[in-house]
mmCIF file of C-alpha atoms in Angstrom:
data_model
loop_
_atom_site.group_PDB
_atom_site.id
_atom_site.type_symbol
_atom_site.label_atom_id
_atom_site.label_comp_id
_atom_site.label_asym_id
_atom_site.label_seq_id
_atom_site.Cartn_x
_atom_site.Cartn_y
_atom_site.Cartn_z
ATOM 1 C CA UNK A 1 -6.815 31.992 -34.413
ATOM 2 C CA UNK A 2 -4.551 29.115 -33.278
ATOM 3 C CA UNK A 3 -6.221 26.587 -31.735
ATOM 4 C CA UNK A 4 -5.339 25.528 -27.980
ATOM 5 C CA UNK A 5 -5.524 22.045 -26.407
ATOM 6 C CA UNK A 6 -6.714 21.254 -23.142
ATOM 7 C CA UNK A 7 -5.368 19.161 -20.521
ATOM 8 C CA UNK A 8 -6.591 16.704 -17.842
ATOM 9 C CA UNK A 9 -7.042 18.261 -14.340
ATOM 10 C CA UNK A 10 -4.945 15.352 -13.098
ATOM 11 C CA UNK A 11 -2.335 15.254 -10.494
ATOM 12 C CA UNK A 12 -0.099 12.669 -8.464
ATOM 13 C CA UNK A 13 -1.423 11.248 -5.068
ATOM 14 C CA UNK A 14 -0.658 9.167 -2.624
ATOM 15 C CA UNK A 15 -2.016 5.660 -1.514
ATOM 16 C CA UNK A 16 -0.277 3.153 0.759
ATOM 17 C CA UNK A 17 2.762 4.827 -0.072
ATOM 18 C CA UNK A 18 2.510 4.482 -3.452
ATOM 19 C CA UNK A 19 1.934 7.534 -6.407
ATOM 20 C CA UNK A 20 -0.891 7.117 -8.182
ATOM 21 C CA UNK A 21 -2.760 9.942 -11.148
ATOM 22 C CA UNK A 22 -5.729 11.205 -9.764
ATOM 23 C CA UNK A 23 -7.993 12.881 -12.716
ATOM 24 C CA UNK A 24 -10.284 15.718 -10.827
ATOM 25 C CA UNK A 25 -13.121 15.645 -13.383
ATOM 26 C CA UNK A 26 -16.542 18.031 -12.977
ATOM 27 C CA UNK A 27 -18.127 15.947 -15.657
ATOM 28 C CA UNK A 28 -18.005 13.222 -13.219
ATOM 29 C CA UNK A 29 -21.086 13.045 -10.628
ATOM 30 C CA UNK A 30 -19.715 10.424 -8.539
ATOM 31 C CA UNK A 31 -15.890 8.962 -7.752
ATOM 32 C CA UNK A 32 -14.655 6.463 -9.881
ATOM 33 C CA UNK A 33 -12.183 3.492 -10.229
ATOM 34 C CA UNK A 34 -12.335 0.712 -12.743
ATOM 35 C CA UNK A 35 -11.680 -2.604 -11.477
ATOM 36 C CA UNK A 36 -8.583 -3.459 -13.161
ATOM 37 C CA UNK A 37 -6.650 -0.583 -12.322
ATOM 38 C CA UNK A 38 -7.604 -2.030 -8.596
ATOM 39 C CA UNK A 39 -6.512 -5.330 -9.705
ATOM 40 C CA UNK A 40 -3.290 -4.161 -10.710
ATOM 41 C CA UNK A 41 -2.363 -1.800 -7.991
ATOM 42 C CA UNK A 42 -4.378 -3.379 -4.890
ATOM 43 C CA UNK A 43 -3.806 -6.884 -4.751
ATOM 44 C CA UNK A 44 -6.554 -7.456 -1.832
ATOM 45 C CA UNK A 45 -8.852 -4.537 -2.665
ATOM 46 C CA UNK A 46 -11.879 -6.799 -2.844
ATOM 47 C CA UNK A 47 -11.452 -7.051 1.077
ATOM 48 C CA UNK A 48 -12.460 -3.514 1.365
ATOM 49 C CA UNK A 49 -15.183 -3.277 -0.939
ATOM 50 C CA UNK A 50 -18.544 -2.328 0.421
ATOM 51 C CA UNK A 51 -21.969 -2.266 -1.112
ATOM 52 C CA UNK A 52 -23.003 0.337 -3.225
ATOM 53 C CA UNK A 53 -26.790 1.545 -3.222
ATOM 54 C CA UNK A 54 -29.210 0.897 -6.472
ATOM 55 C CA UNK A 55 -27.509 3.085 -8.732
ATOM 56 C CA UNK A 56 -27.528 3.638 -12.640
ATOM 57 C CA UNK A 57 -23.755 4.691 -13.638
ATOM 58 C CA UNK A 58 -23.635 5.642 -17.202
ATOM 59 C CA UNK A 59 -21.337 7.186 -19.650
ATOM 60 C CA UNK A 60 -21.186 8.554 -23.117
ATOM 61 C CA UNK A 61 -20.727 5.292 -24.552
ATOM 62 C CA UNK A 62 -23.515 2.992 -22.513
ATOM 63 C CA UNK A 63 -24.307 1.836 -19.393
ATOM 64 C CA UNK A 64 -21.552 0.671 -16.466
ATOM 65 C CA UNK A 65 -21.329 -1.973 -14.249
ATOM 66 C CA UNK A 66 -20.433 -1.186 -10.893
ATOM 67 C CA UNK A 67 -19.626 -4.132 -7.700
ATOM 68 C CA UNK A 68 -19.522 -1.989 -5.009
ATOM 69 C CA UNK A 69 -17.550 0.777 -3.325
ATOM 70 C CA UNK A 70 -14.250 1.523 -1.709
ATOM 71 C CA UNK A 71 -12.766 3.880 0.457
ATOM 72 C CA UNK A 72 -9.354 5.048 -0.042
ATOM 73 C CA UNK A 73 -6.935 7.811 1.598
ATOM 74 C CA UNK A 74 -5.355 10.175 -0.203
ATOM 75 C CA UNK A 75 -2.566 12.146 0.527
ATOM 76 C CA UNK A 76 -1.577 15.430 -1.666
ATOM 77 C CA UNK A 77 1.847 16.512 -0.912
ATOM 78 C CA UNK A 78 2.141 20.128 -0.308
ATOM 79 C CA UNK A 79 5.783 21.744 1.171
ATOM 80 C CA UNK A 80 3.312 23.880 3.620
ATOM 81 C CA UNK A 81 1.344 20.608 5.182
ATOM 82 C CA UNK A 82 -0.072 17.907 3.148
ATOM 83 C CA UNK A 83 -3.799 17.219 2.566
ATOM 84 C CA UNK A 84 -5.386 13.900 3.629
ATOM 85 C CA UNK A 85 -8.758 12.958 1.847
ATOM 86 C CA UNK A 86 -11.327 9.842 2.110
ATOM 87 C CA UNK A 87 -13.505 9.550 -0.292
ATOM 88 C CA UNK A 88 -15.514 6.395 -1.421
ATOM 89 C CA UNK A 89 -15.106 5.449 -5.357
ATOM 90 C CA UNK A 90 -17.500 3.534 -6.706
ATOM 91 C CA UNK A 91 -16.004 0.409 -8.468
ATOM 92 C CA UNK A 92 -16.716 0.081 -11.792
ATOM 93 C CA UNK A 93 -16.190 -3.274 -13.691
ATOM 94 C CA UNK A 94 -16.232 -2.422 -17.064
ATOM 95 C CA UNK A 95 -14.441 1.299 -16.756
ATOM 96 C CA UNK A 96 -11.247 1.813 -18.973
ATOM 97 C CA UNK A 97 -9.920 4.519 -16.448
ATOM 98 C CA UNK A 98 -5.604 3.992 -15.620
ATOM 99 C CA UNK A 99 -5.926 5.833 -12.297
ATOM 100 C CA UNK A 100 -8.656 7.360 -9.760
ATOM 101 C CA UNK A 101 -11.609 9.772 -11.037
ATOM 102 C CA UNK A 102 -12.622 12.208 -8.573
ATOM 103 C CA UNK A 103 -15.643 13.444 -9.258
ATOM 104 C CA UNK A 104 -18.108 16.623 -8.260
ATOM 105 C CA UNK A 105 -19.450 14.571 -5.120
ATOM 106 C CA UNK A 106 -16.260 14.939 -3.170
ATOM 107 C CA UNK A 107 -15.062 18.159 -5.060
ATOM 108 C CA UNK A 108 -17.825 19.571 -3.549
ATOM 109 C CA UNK A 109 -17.025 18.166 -0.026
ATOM 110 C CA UNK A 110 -13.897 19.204 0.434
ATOM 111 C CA UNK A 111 -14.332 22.322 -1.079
ATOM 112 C CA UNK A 112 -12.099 21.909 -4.285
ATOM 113 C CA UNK A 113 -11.853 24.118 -6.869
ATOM 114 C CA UNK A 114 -9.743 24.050 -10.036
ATOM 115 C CA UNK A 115 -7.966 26.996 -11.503
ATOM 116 C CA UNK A 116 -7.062 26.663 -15.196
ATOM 117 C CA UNK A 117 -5.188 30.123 -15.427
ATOM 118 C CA UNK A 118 -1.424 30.055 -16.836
ATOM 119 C CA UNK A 119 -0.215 28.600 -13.432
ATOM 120 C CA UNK A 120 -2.766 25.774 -13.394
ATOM 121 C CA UNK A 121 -3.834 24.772 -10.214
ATOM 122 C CA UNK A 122 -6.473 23.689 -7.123
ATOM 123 C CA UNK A 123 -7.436 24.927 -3.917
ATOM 124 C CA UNK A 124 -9.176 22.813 -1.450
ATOM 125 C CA UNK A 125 -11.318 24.430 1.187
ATOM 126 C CA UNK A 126 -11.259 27.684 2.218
ATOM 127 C CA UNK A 127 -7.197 28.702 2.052
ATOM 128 C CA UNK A 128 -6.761 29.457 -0.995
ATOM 129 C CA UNK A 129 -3.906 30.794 -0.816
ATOM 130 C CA UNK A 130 -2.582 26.981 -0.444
ATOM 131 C CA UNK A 131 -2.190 26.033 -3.945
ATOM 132 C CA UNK A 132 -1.764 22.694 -4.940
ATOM 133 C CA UNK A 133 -0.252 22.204 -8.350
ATOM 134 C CA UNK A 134 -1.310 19.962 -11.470
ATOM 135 C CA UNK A 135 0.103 17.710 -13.794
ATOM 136 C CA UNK A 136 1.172 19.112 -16.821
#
């Protein structure tokens, strides 16, 4: 049997005009964004950071530091209407992610769901017949 690798479920958003990955994880129970990827790509984030209830964040490797959250729109281009989306990433500071995790708390929102057949793919809400493609 040959073995098969996987892939990310990632794909390219927009923010303030600018592309940016977005990795659409399920092993994920909240939104994520490390702090230097903010640094880099949102010179005044800290502006827009709000506080973030008494939570534990933890990963495979140890505990995480988070310093709030932040709200950011999204915009997935789609040639049939493009999908805006809010959701609120928590802010880690000691995260080693290079782009935005979206996790199961806004999958679940908006209704996402992820497709891994030969033509991977998502569908958010209840067309699914709108298909919005992934990175390969």
């Amino acid at each position: 049997m040959e073995y098969i690798h996987g892939t990310a479920t990632k794909m390219t958003v927009f923010i303030d005009n600018t592309q940016h990955p977005l990795i659409i994880y399920s092993g994920a129970h909240f939104s994520i964004v490390a702090k230097n990827y903010l640094d880099i790509h949102f010179p005044n984030w800290e502006k827009q950071l709000l506080p973030t209830k008494a939570k534990k964040f933890k990963n495979a490797s140890g505990k995480l530091t988070s310093i709030g959250t932040i709200i950011k729109e999204i915009i997935i281009l789609h040639s049939k209407g493009n999908i805006r989306l809010n959701p609120e990433f928590v802010v880690l500071d000691d995260a080693h992610i290079q782009g935005l995790l979206l996790g199961t708390d806004y999958q679940r929102m908006y209704g996402i769901d992820i497709y891994n057949s030969k033509n991977r793919h998502i569908t958010i809400g209840t067309n699914k017949e709108k298909k919005f493609s992934l990175d390969i």
